Structures are given as C-alpha cells and as structure tokens.
Amino acid sequence: MEYEAVIGMEVHVQLNCKSKLFCGCSTDFHAPANTNVCPVCLGMPGAMPVLNREMVNKSVAVGLALNCAISRWSKMDRKNYFYPDQSKNYQISQYDLPLNHGGHLDIHVNGETKRIGITRAHMEEDTARNTHTIGGGQSGVDFNRCGVPLLEIVTEPDIHSADEAYAYLTELKQILQYLDVSDCSMEEGKLRAEANISVRPKGSTAFGTKTEVKNVASFSGTYKAIQYEIARQIQILNDGGTIVQETRGWDDDRGVTFSQRAKESAHDYRYFPEPDLVPIVVDEAWEESIRAALPELPAARRARLTGAFGLSDYDAGVLTATRAMADFYEAAAAKTDPKKAANWIMGDLQALVTEDRAEIGSIPVTPEYLAAMINLIEDGTISGKIAKEVLAEMYRTGKSPAAVVEEKGLVQISDHGAIDAAVAEVIAANPAQVAEFKAGKEKVIGFLVGQIMKATQGKANPKMVNDILRAKLSE
Amino acid sequence: MTAWHEKTAAQIRDAVAAGAVSAAEVTRSYLDRIEAVDGRIGAYTQVWRDEALAQAEGLDQRIQAGEAVGPLAGVPISLKELICTTRGFTTCSSRILQGFQSPYNATVTEKLIAADAILLGKVNMDEFAMGSSTENSAVQKTANPWNLKCVPGGSSGGSAASIASATSAISFGSDTGGSIRQPAAFCGCVGLKPTYGRVSRYGLVAFASSLDQIGPLSRDVTDAALAMNVICGKDPMDATSADLPVEDFTRALTGDVKGLRIGLPKEYFIDALGSEVRALVEASAEVLREQGAEIVEVSLPHTDYAVAVYYIVAPAEASANLARFDGVRYGFRHSDAGNVTEMYVKTKSEGFGPEVQRRIMLGTYVLSSGYYDAYYLKAQKVRTLIKQDFDRAFAECDLILTPTAPTPAFEMGAKSDPLEMYLNDIFTISTNLAGIPAISIPCGLSATGLPVGLQLIGKAFDEATVLRAAHCYEQHAGLQMGAPALG
C-alpha cells in the first residue's frame, strides 16, 4: 500500500528580548547558575508577573511576517503541571486566545511552491534547567532560563515529507533572522523544533496515530528523524502492527528515533486565565506601527532581486539566504554590474568565506571594495584572472583593490609596444608551432597566447595579445 | 503618664512629628502592652522588639535633626503573616512556610517603611487566608479580646485582635471574601477593603489573585484614611494595580452625609440575619438619615449565588497559587521520600492544613477538563451578573449599607462544619467578586457584650465617599462601646 505522511511542526523560538517575559532579569542563561533571577522568575511567594512589552512587539512582528491575524484582545493563561524546573508549578502561556492565529508560510520544494498553514503563534515563558549527577544522587535546578520569553509557532498538519519540513524550518528561520527577533541558535536551544508525525494510506483523509519527535538539535537531524520516523511507521503498518502514540527522541549517532515517554494518561493542564495579568490589547494603531517597521522579508527580497537585477531564481535564493548576504549583495550591485557582482559573491568570495568559516557580514572585504574590483576588470586595469589574486589579498588584508593592485604591480599591460615586443619574442622562439598554425592548425594559437601571458606574468591584456598575435601571424 | 497604646495613629503621628513624644517612647509603650496582654490574646506570631526600637530611634534622630518625616511617623503597626517582609518570617501561618524568610519586601511594606511607620511584628491569620475565624492557623490560637472564648474572626483575626487589644495602632490585613471586614466587625474595629487594584498586591502571598486586596484595620475611620494615603497607588510590579492618583482621603472626612443616597439591599436583610444585628444595623441607617442621607431600598438579585461563585473562583485560583509550595526551594520539605512525586505528595500532605487541602482539591476539580465549563466558566459568568447588580444599584445610590456579618463573634470550635463557616462571609463576598470597596465599622454591642459591625459599600475607586459616610456615622452614632477589659 502507498502511504502519505502527515506532519505538523511546533517550533519554540527564544526571542531576543533584553529581559525576561515577566521581570527585568537578563535573558542570558549562560551566566553562573541562578544569578539572573529575582523573586518574580523564581516564583517566590507574593511575587507577580508584569508582561514585557518588547515581547509583544516582536511577537506581533513575527505574526505579521507569517501572515497571521493579530488578536485585538488576548490574554495569558496558566498551564498547571508539576515539575521541579518550574518555579511556580504552572507555566504562564496562552491557551484559547493566542496573540497570532490563522497565518501561512509559502515554502519552495523541488521547484514547487507550497503553502503551509500557521495555526497560531503564542507567547509563553521558558522553564528552568535541571541537572542531575551521574548515578542520580543529587539534582540541581538553574533558574536563569526560567521566564525567558518564547514564541511557540504551530503549523497545520500540512507538511507531507522531510523535505517539506526542512524547507519550512529553513524559511521560518530565515524570516526570524530577517526580523532580527532571534539568532535561532539550535545548539543553544534558542530554536527547538518538534514534529508530530503520522502516516495514512494515500487518498485517505483520516489521521493516523501520531508520534511526537522532540529534542533534535539541528535541522538536518530533524530532517533525518522525520525520514526515519515515516519509514518506521510504514514498516510497522505493513507488518500488520499498530503505531503507539508517544514522544520519541532522536539519536543522531545511530540515526534512529527512540521511545522517550509513552502517553501514560491524558494531561490535564487545567488552563485558566492568569489573574495576575491584565488582558493584552493590541489596537489597530499598535499593529500598524509594528507593520510599518517590518523589514523587507526574504520572499519579497528574492522577487525584487530577480526583477531589478535580472537574477535567476536560484541566484536570488542564494543571495537572500541571510539578511547580511542580501545586504552585502545589494550594496555591491549598486556600484557595479549586478550580474557580475552576483557571480563573484557566489563564487570566489563565498569560497573564501566558507574556507574561513566566517559570516558574510563580518569579513574584511566590503561590498564597495568588491564592486571597485569588478570595475577594475571592466575598465581593463586588471584581468579576471588577476582579480582572483586581488580578491584573496583583499580578504587577507582588508585593503582596497586599488591599493592591492598598486602594491603588487598587478596592473594589466595594455601598452601596444610592450605586447608587440612580447609577441615577437614568442613567435621567434617557437617556429615549429608558428609553422603548424600557418598550416591551418588553429588550436596552436592557445599555446602561443599562453606563452605570451607567461612572459608577461599574466598581466598582458588578453584581447590585445590575441589581436596582435593574429595580425603578426598573418603577415 | 500618657498611655500611648490607647491613642489613635493620627494622635501618635502628630505628637511624634511635633516632638511632643519620641517614637521610641511610643514604640516601647506598645511593646510593653504586647508583653502585658498578648499572652492571653495570641495576636502576634512574631514581635520585632529590637528592630522596632532601632527603627524608632533612627526616626527620632531624624526628627531632632529637623528632617521631614513621613505621614505615619512613629505609628506602631502590625502586618498579617502573608505580607512579605525581609524582617523576620513570612509564613502565612502555615507549616509549609515555617521558617521562610522573604528575600524582598512587599510594595506595601516598602511604602509603610518609607512613611516612617514602626513595624512591630506580624500577626496571626487563617492559614493562607482561608477561614473566617483564625482557627485554621498552624501557628497558634488567637482569642477575641472582647471575650477570650470567642474567635476574633478571620482570616485577618490577628490584625483585628491586635487593634482591639491596643497592641498596634494600625494593622494591615488582606481581604479575599471579607477577611478584613468580618474580623473587624467581630473585634469592634474599623476594617477597609479597598477597590481591587487600589493597593499593590506585590508581595502579598496570593490566595485568590482576582479577589485579594490589602487594607487597613484601625481604631477609627481617620486612621483608615491615613493608612490609605500611604498604601494606595499604581505599582509597576503589579500589572493589576490601577493607575490613578492617590488622593488625600482625610479630606473626605467632612463630618456630614448631606445629599448622599444610601441603599439598603433587601436581599441582605434576610432570616439568617440575627435580630440583634438587624436592629443595630437598621438603627445605624437611621443615624445616617438624621445626618442628611437619603435611605433608599435597592436590589442585588444575584446575592444568593455569591457564596457558591466564590467557592469556585477562589479555590480555582488558590490551587494554582499554592502549587509552588512544593518543598523544592523553600519552606517545609518532607525529609524522607524516594522520588520527586512522593516528595511533593508528602510535603503537601504534611505542610498544608485540612482547610487548605480541601480548597486545593476543590479548585483542582473545578478547573479540570470536563468540569471547567460547568463550574469555573459558569461561576465567572455569574460573577459578571453580580457585578452588574452593583452597577445597577449604584445608578440609584451612592453607597450601600449592610450588616458585615450575620452574627457577632462565635465561640471557638462552634463551627465545625466548613459550609457553616463559609456562610459567615455571606455579606462580604459579593464586593470582592465585584472588586468594589467596602468598610466595616462598629455599630454597637450585642446583649452578650460582643461588637457588631456595619458595612458600607461604595463604587469602584470611590473610597472617599465610603470613608466620609463611615466617619460621619462614627461622629454621630454616640456609641459607648468602651474597650475590652484586658487590664
């Protein structure tokens, strides 16, 4: 039987607010344990939460970027459950009235565009972190992370493959980074993706039993975990078995998912409106002020770059992968041939950046220098081949292309007399090849040009070399 | 020699500020009074003798240096066990918080210190403010100073008893369903529950967040107004606190009620109301009428549902608020448990008293899925109806006059049935559900020599009118209640 996977994603993102969701403590949870804490985030008796306005601003920005409707009136709720990593034994979250709901995100998979429904994006506080000694003798709780602001973004079950899930996460992360609301570091747990996965016979509309894959530390891990889980579920069904509803972890080393927690009993979180907080009212003016401040988002930027600069969809995709990359490209393209700028950035410059394990936003080569270098090729000052050397030197030293060319004496030889002399020398030194050419062996010209370039250390203007050589050979 | 412990806060403040008496002398007078009588009353759970004297001496030095002093300069006060103080312990009179030292001061505590009030210590209460007699305290018993066999009311019973026994000039309690007003009525003092949001709850250990409000208990209405001047106002640490200017409530105490319309809700003058209480309350309405108020009959048709709604909403919120007392980070922890769940269960079973456990279970039940709509949601809808009752009534009058409690103080152990105990708050609960202000002031003594309280309910944020009418009554009632005979 042919099966179809049905996947819904839940992504928790730590938004980069300076202070926690309900108090003024720093959100830096790398500080020594329990130093970024106060009565409020520790849930001390009598302490009360006060909602961080910056969090509402940033959450609405994400909602708008995901085409959500913004709730004019929403509230925080208490989600009750006991765990030592919770300071109050309830989490303040949003239940029936999330701040953002009913949006969508378009993803691109295998040349097709697909629309993924966004059910909701709501605010909640993070929990603390428990640590246990090996053997279980002692446990410690670090509350630095407790109360850190999270946005939980939940999709409709619109995703049908690991490829689509990967594309969704990539596109989502790109948007979050463009909005500058999170650095999305999965290693630091600032972006946590969970996939709810089920399979069903193709054509069926009923949902199969789902499993929830959690605690995966990378997009590629998520991709592999979903692939594995789909195959595992199909295998079980083909063998006549049934899927157990459970939470599964991902073992990256072995490349398998494993059962973490079977659903013992239905959780009853006993949600009710948080009485210590007032309702959140985002009026039209507030929403509009956030909308007005939104940056250009990746999809719009891609469309603009293909239109304005004639780039291919692929090139535009690469050049807008990050906001820093797109900013770099546009600054360079403004000062030189946009197509050539695209080629240099995606080619030689990207190679240097990759080798250096650097980020495009913080390299020594500025967009202006790159454009100036391309312009030096255009006006014949340097050859394309020399430019590669110039670029490497610019990357190493941070100098301008003019300074590099000047210091290293890399200016192209366009002096007719000098080239003429070099051509004459090479003709004289290679009588056999000259004779072959004259006998009609056109290919030999390449060898002769190579010899002339060698004699001029690559600096001779290649077009002039060609022209003068052909003129002399036909004499 | 002047017995400073017999003076009102206003008198003390004026004498201290004028240099007529030192704050240290006043403080010593109160500390001596506590020593002399509190053994029989049991109002105080902790007395901060050295700290209070040091605070008073510091204040005296500032007065000698000619510095300006605060509006409660030298006034000895006590705080209910659930108001957070870095001084001493904050236990909520519960075993589970035994030995808990708060790392921070409640906003109210900060304001009182800034106003130069002298913090004498903390007073007893029903555990986590759950009760109407202070018999639910895990710490000690508190007696009614008017009759030591009787309860002082609850849950701010320690506060009321400290005022009645003249061991503090003003005490600060909390009122979730009548917990300031009912003990004030039982102990013959003044107790004010402000409008919800008037006073910051930051640092008030929460019982039911949407109902709790801190307020003063005092010897007279003027002192209540003085206290309100200090504790009211927007607090950036409490999102539910109202952003309104703090008026000078003493200016409202004009001595007359001319032009005020005072409503008597027919639903409050029911059979359950003792005839003695009824007679005293009706006589007090007559006093106000003589002073120029117009008395009208009003209706609050959903009154019957108030107790039921309260016992759904309050436990629901309490079940979440009290979840943090799990033995993980502070307070009592059961020492012998094999795993975390067992530790929670044993800690909570031994740390909480029966009334608190009863309400946690009740709250957990009414919030659980499947019952939420039938109980919690329905209760919230009826709560809205109760609020609307008041809105309609206040279209016809400026104040509502009712008894505070159906009977005077009862004897300790007299109400063993929790439901019977709950009905003691029948006249006070509605105002918490509606979030509006109300005061209880003495209106006479019963035949057995126990105080009876009169309640005046006002519009939201209209404490000024509540205080004005209460003050006018106090001035013109001609009550000769005397003081409890404690020696």
PDB file of N, CA, C and O in Angstrom, chain A residues 400-446:
ATOM      1  N   SER A 400      42.015  48.074  -0.078  1.00  0.00           N
ATOM      2  CA  SER A 400      41.191  48.347  -1.248  1.00  0.00           C
ATOM      3  C   SER A 400      41.814  47.663  -2.456  1.00  0.00           C
ATOM      4  O   SER A 400      43.033  47.424  -2.486  1.00  0.00           O
ATOM      5  N   PRO A 401      41.003  47.349  -3.489  1.00  0.00           N
ATOM      6  CA  PRO A 401      41.576  46.694  -4.679  1.00  0.00           C
ATOM      7  C   PRO A 401      42.643  47.573  -5.339  1.00  0.00           C
ATOM      8  O   PRO A 401      43.660  47.052  -5.796  1.00  0.00           O
ATOM      9  N   ALA A 402      42.426  48.883  -5.351  1.00  0.00           N
ATOM     10  CA  ALA A 402      43.414  49.779  -5.975  1.00  0.00           C
ATOM     11  C   ALA A 402      44.753  49.660  -5.256  1.00  0.00           C
ATOM     12  O   ALA A 402      45.819  49.582  -5.894  1.00  0.00           O
ATOM     13  N   ALA A 403      44.688  49.617  -3.926  1.00  0.00           N
ATOM     14  CA  ALA A 403      45.926  49.527  -3.149  1.00  0.00           C
ATOM     15  C   ALA A 403      46.630  48.201  -3.413  1.00  0.00           C
ATOM     16  O   ALA A 403      47.859  48.156  -3.559  1.00  0.00           O
ATOM     17  N   VAL A 404      45.870  47.101  -3.497  1.00  0.00           N
ATOM     18  CA  VAL A 404      46.467  45.790  -3.750  1.00  0.00           C
ATOM     19  C   VAL A 404      47.139  45.769  -5.127  1.00  0.00           C
ATOM     20  O   VAL A 404      48.290  45.333  -5.282  1.00  0.00           O
ATOM     21  N   VAL A 405      46.419  46.271  -6.126  1.00  0.00           N
ATOM     22  CA  VAL A 405      46.946  46.283  -7.491  1.00  0.00           C
ATOM     23  C   VAL A 405      48.228  47.119  -7.554  1.00  0.00           C
ATOM     24  O   VAL A 405      49.243  46.716  -8.123  1.00  0.00           O
ATOM     25  N   GLU A 406      48.176  48.237  -6.901  1.00  0.00           N
ATOM     26  CA  GLU A 406      49.308  49.169  -6.865  1.00  0.00           C
ATOM     27  C   GLU A 406      50.530  48.511  -6.198  1.00  0.00           C
ATOM     28  O   GLU A 406      51.607  48.423  -6.780  1.00  0.00           O
ATOM     29  N   GLU A 407      50.283  47.971  -4.983  1.00  0.00           N
ATOM     30  CA  GLU A 407      51.397  47.396  -4.218  1.00  0.00           C
ATOM     31  C   GLU A 407      52.029  46.216  -4.925  1.00  0.00           C
ATOM     32  O   GLU A 407      53.242  46.032  -4.904  1.00  0.00           O
ATOM     33  N   LYS A 408      51.231  45.389  -5.525  1.00  0.00           N
ATOM     34  CA  LYS A 408      51.756  44.165  -6.123  1.00  0.00           C
ATOM     35  C   LYS A 408      52.104  44.338  -7.606  1.00  0.00           C
ATOM     36  O   LYS A 408      52.523  43.368  -8.255  1.00  0.00           O
ATOM     37  N   GLY A 409      51.870  45.523  -8.108  1.00  0.00           N
ATOM     38  CA  GLY A 409      52.190  45.773  -9.520  1.00  0.00           C
ATOM     39  C   GLY A 409      51.396  44.889 -10.452  1.00  0.00           C
ATOM     40  O   GLY A 409      51.941  44.285 -11.387  1.00  0.00           O
ATOM     41  N   LEU A 410      50.092  44.782 -10.179  1.00  0.00           N
ATOM     42  CA  LEU A 410      49.282  43.845 -10.952  1.00  0.00           C
ATOM     43  C   LEU A 410      48.533  44.505 -12.108  1.00  0.00           C
ATOM     44  O   LEU A 410      47.701  43.872 -12.744  1.00  0.00           O
ATOM     45  N   VAL A 411      48.890  45.770 -12.404  1.00  0.00           N
ATOM     46  CA  VAL A 411      48.165  46.457 -13.467  1.00  0.00           C
ATOM     47  C   VAL A 411      48.389  45.732 -14.795  1.00  0.00           C
ATOM     48  O   VAL A 411      49.488  45.299 -15.124  1.00  0.00           O
ATOM     49  N   GLN A 412      47.316  45.605 -15.521  1.00  0.00           N
ATOM     50  CA  GLN A 412      47.354  44.904 -16.806  1.00  0.00           C
ATOM     51  C   GLN A 412      48.207  45.676 -17.814  1.00  0.00           C
ATOM     52  O   GLN A 412      48.182  46.894 -17.853  1.00  0.00           O
ATOM     53  N   ILE A 413      49.003  44.952 -18.610  1.00  0.00           N
ATOM     54  CA  ILE A 413      49.803  45.629 -19.646  1.00  0.00           C
ATOM     55  C   ILE A 413      48.930  45.824 -20.871  1.00  0.00           C
ATOM     56  O   ILE A 413      48.485  44.872 -21.506  1.00  0.00           O
ATOM     57  N   SER A 414      48.650  47.089 -21.181  1.00  0.00           N
ATOM     58  CA  SER A 414      47.841  47.409 -22.357  1.00  0.00           C
ATOM     59  C   SER A 414      48.650  48.286 -23.311  1.00  0.00           C
ATOM     60  O   SER A 414      48.107  48.876 -24.245  1.00  0.00           O
ATOM     61  N   ASP A 415      49.948  48.316 -23.014  1.00  0.00           N
ATOM     62  CA  ASP A 415      50.830  49.130 -23.851  1.00  0.00           C
ATOM     63  C   ASP A 415      51.134  48.343 -25.140  1.00  0.00           C
ATOM     64  O   ASP A 415      51.664  47.229 -25.090  1.00  0.00           O
ATOM     65  N   HIS A 416      50.736  48.881 -26.273  1.00  0.00           N
ATOM     66  CA  HIS A 416      50.849  48.187 -27.547  1.00  0.00           C
ATOM     67  C   HIS A 416      52.279  47.749 -27.819  1.00  0.00           C
ATOM     68  O   HIS A 416      52.540  46.594 -28.176  1.00  0.00           O
ATOM     69  N   GLY A 417      53.231  48.671 -27.595  1.00  0.00           N
ATOM     70  CA  GLY A 417      54.651  48.393 -27.878  1.00  0.00           C
ATOM     71  C   GLY A 417      55.158  47.219 -27.050  1.00  0.00           C
ATOM     72  O   GLY A 417      55.830  46.316 -27.588  1.00  0.00           O
ATOM     73  N   ALA A 418      54.808  47.207 -25.744  1.00  0.00           N
ATOM     74  CA  ALA A 418      55.300  46.156 -24.849  1.00  0.00           C
ATOM     75  C   ALA A 418      54.762  44.800 -25.266  1.00  0.00           C
ATOM     76  O   ALA A 418      55.489  43.793 -25.307  1.00  0.00           O
ATOM     77  N   ILE A 419      53.449  44.760 -25.610  1.00  0.00           N
ATOM     78  CA  ILE A 419      52.843  43.489 -26.009  1.00  0.00           C
ATOM     79  C   ILE A 419      53.431  43.042 -27.354  1.00  0.00           C
ATOM     80  O   ILE A 419      53.747  41.852 -27.552  1.00  0.00           O
ATOM     81  N   ASP A 420      53.552  44.024 -28.214  1.00  0.00           N
ATOM     82  CA  ASP A 420      54.116  43.749 -29.540  1.00  0.00           C
ATOM     83  C   ASP A 420      55.471  43.053 -29.401  1.00  0.00           C
ATOM     84  O   ASP A 420      55.757  42.037 -30.061  1.00  0.00           O
ATOM     85  N   ALA A 421      56.287  43.562 -28.502  1.00  0.00           N
ATOM     86  CA  ALA A 421      57.619  43.000 -28.302  1.00  0.00           C
ATOM     87  C   ALA A 421      57.530  41.580 -27.766  1.00  0.00           C
ATOM     88  O   ALA A 421      58.237  40.669 -28.237  1.00  0.00           O
ATOM     89  N   ALA A 422      56.644  41.364 -26.831  1.00  0.00           N
ATOM     90  CA  ALA A 422      56.495  40.034 -26.236  1.00  0.00           C
ATOM     91  C   ALA A 422      56.004  39.038 -27.285  1.00  0.00           C
ATOM     92  O   ALA A 422      56.462  37.889 -27.347  1.00  0.00           O
ATOM     93  N   VAL A 423      55.066  39.491 -28.138  1.00  0.00           N
ATOM     94  CA  VAL A 423      54.535  38.623 -29.194  1.00  0.00           C
ATOM     95  C   VAL A 423      55.663  38.233 -30.151  1.00  0.00           C
ATOM     96  O   VAL A 423      55.831  37.048 -30.500  1.00  0.00           O
ATOM     97  N   ALA A 424      56.449  39.227 -30.529  1.00  0.00           N
ATOM     98  CA  ALA A 424      57.558  38.976 -31.464  1.00  0.00           C
ATOM     99  C   ALA A 424      58.519  37.949 -30.886  1.00  0.00           C
ATOM    100  O   ALA A 424      58.959  37.008 -31.578  1.00  0.00           O
ATOM    101  N   GLU A 425      58.807  38.077 -29.588  1.00  0.00           N
ATOM    102  CA  GLU A 425      59.730  37.144 -28.931  1.00  0.00           C
ATOM    103  C   GLU A 425      59.199  35.716 -28.959  1.00  0.00           C
ATOM    104  O   GLU A 425      59.939  34.773 -29.267  1.00  0.00           O
ATOM    105  N   VAL A 426      57.932  35.579 -28.650  1.00  0.00           N
ATOM    106  CA  VAL A 426      57.334  34.237 -28.593  1.00  0.00           C
ATOM    107  C   VAL A 426      57.295  33.617 -29.997  1.00  0.00           C
ATOM    108  O   VAL A 426      57.564  32.410 -30.174  1.00  0.00           O
ATOM    109  N   ILE A 427      56.976  34.426 -31.008  1.00  0.00           N
ATOM    110  CA  ILE A 427      56.956  33.902 -32.394  1.00  0.00           C
ATOM    111  C   ILE A 427      58.346  33.415 -32.787  1.00  0.00           C
ATOM    112  O   ILE A 427      58.515  32.306 -33.334  1.00  0.00           O
ATOM    113  N   ALA A 428      59.309  34.225 -32.398  1.00  0.00           N
ATOM    114  CA  ALA A 428      60.684  33.867 -32.754  1.00  0.00           C
ATOM    115  C   ALA A 428      61.120  32.595 -32.042  1.00  0.00           C
ATOM    116  O   ALA A 428      61.851  31.764 -32.605  1.00  0.00           O
ATOM    117  N   ALA A 429      60.657  32.408 -30.811  1.00  0.00           N
ATOM    118  CA  ALA A 429      61.115  31.279 -30.009  1.00  0.00           C
ATOM    119  C   ALA A 429      60.388  29.980 -30.361  1.00  0.00           C
ATOM    120  O   ALA A 429      60.796  28.904 -29.929  1.00  0.00           O
ATOM    121  N   ASN A 430      59.282  30.064 -31.101  1.00  0.00           N
ATOM    122  CA  ASN A 430      58.503  28.859 -31.357  1.00  0.00           C
ATOM    123  C   ASN A 430      58.213  28.672 -32.856  1.00  0.00           C
ATOM    124  O   ASN A 430      57.043  28.632 -33.271  1.00  0.00           O
ATOM    125  N   PRO A 431      59.208  28.532 -33.659  1.00  0.00           N
ATOM    126  CA  PRO A 431      58.999  28.452 -35.108  1.00  0.00           C
ATOM    127  C   PRO A 431      58.149  27.233 -35.497  1.00  0.00           C
ATOM    128  O   PRO A 431      57.318  27.330 -36.403  1.00  0.00           O
ATOM    129  N   ALA A 432      58.322  26.144 -34.835  1.00  0.00           N
ATOM    130  CA  ALA A 432      57.579  24.940 -35.215  1.00  0.00           C
ATOM    131  C   ALA A 432      56.077  25.165 -35.070  1.00  0.00           C
ATOM    132  O   ALA A 432      55.293  24.841 -35.955  1.00  0.00           O
ATOM    133  N   GLN A 433      55.659  25.741 -33.914  1.00  0.00           N
ATOM    134  CA  GLN A 433      54.234  25.964 -33.661  1.00  0.00           C
ATOM    135  C   GLN A 433      53.664  26.983 -34.659  1.00  0.00           C
ATOM    136  O   GLN A 433      52.519  26.862 -35.106  1.00  0.00           O
ATOM    137  N   VAL A 434      54.480  28.026 -34.973  1.00  0.00           N
ATOM    138  CA  VAL A 434      54.046  29.040 -35.932  1.00  0.00           C
ATOM    139  C   VAL A 434      53.760  28.364 -37.269  1.00  0.00           C
ATOM    140  O   VAL A 434      52.736  28.630 -37.912  1.00  0.00           O
ATOM    141  N   ALA A 435      54.671  27.451 -37.655  1.00  0.00           N
ATOM    142  CA  ALA A 435      54.505  26.758 -38.931  1.00  0.00           C
ATOM    143  C   ALA A 435      53.216  25.927 -38.902  1.00  0.00           C
ATOM    144  O   ALA A 435      52.435  25.938 -39.858  1.00  0.00           O
ATOM    145  N   GLU A 436      52.974  25.224 -37.782  1.00  0.00           N
ATOM    146  CA  GLU A 436      51.743  24.425 -37.654  1.00  0.00           C
ATOM    147  C   GLU A 436      50.501  25.284 -37.824  1.00  0.00           C
ATOM    148  O   GLU A 436      49.557  24.916 -38.497  1.00  0.00           O
ATOM    149  N   PHE A 437      50.521  26.467 -37.157  1.00  0.00           N
ATOM    150  CA  PHE A 437      49.352  27.363 -37.260  1.00  0.00           C
ATOM    151  C   PHE A 437      49.123  27.756 -38.714  1.00  0.00           C
ATOM    152  O   PHE A 437      47.993  27.752 -39.195  1.00  0.00           O
ATOM    153  N   LYS A 438      50.237  28.094 -39.351  1.00  0.00           N
ATOM    154  CA  LYS A 438      50.102  28.578 -40.739  1.00  0.00           C
ATOM    155  C   LYS A 438      49.598  27.456 -41.645  1.00  0.00           C
ATOM    156  O   LYS A 438      48.956  27.712 -42.663  1.00  0.00           O
ATOM    157  N   ALA A 439      49.906  26.220 -41.209  1.00  0.00           N
ATOM    158  CA  ALA A 439      49.413  25.082 -41.994  1.00  0.00           C
ATOM    159  C   ALA A 439      47.936  24.818 -41.697  1.00  0.00           C
ATOM    160  O   ALA A 439      47.380  23.839 -42.190  1.00  0.00           O
ATOM    161  N   GLY A 440      47.342  25.661 -40.864  1.00  0.00           N
ATOM    162  CA  GLY A 440      45.883  25.533 -40.622  1.00  0.00           C
ATOM    163  C   GLY A 440      45.518  24.933 -39.278  1.00  0.00           C
ATOM    164  O   GLY A 440      44.351  24.659 -38.991  1.00  0.00           O
ATOM    165  N   LYS A 441      46.471  24.705 -38.407  1.00  0.00           N
ATOM    166  CA  LYS A 441      46.139  24.109 -37.104  1.00  0.00           C
ATOM    167  C   LYS A 441      45.803  25.234 -36.102  1.00  0.00           C
ATOM    168  O   LYS A 441      46.654  25.725 -35.351  1.00  0.00           O
ATOM    169  N   GLU A 442      44.558  25.607 -36.150  1.00  0.00           N
ATOM    170  CA  GLU A 442      44.057  26.775 -35.400  1.00  0.00           C
ATOM    171  C   GLU A 442      44.305  26.663 -33.888  1.00  0.00           C
ATOM    172  O   GLU A 442      44.586  27.642 -33.209  1.00  0.00           O
ATOM    173  N   LYS A 443      44.267  25.436 -33.363  1.00  0.00           N
ATOM    174  CA  LYS A 443      44.360  25.245 -31.909  1.00  0.00           C
ATOM    175  C   LYS A 443      45.675  25.742 -31.310  1.00  0.00           C
ATOM    176  O   LYS A 443      45.737  26.073 -30.115  1.00  0.00           O
ATOM    177  N   VAL A 444      46.678  25.767 -32.132  1.00  0.00           N
ATOM    178  CA  VAL A 444      48.007  26.141 -31.646  1.00  0.00           C
ATOM    179  C   VAL A 444      48.019  27.561 -31.080  1.00  0.00           C
ATOM    180  O   VAL A 444      48.844  27.911 -30.224  1.00  0.00           O
ATOM    181  N   ILE A 445      47.062  28.371 -31.524  1.00  0.00           N
ATOM    182  CA  ILE A 445      47.037  29.770 -31.073  1.00  0.00           C
ATOM    183  C   ILE A 445      46.955  29.865 -29.553  1.00  0.00           C
ATOM    184  O   ILE A 445      47.551  30.731 -28.903  1.00  0.00           O
ATOM    185  N   GLY A 446      46.238  28.913 -28.964  1.00  0.00           N
ATOM    186  CA  GLY A 446      46.100  28.899 -27.496  1.00  0.00           C
ATOM    187  C   GLY A 446      47.447  28.724 -26.813  1.00  0.00           C
ATOM    188  O   GLY A 446      47.745  29.398 -25.825  1.00  0.00           O
TER     189      GLY A 446
END
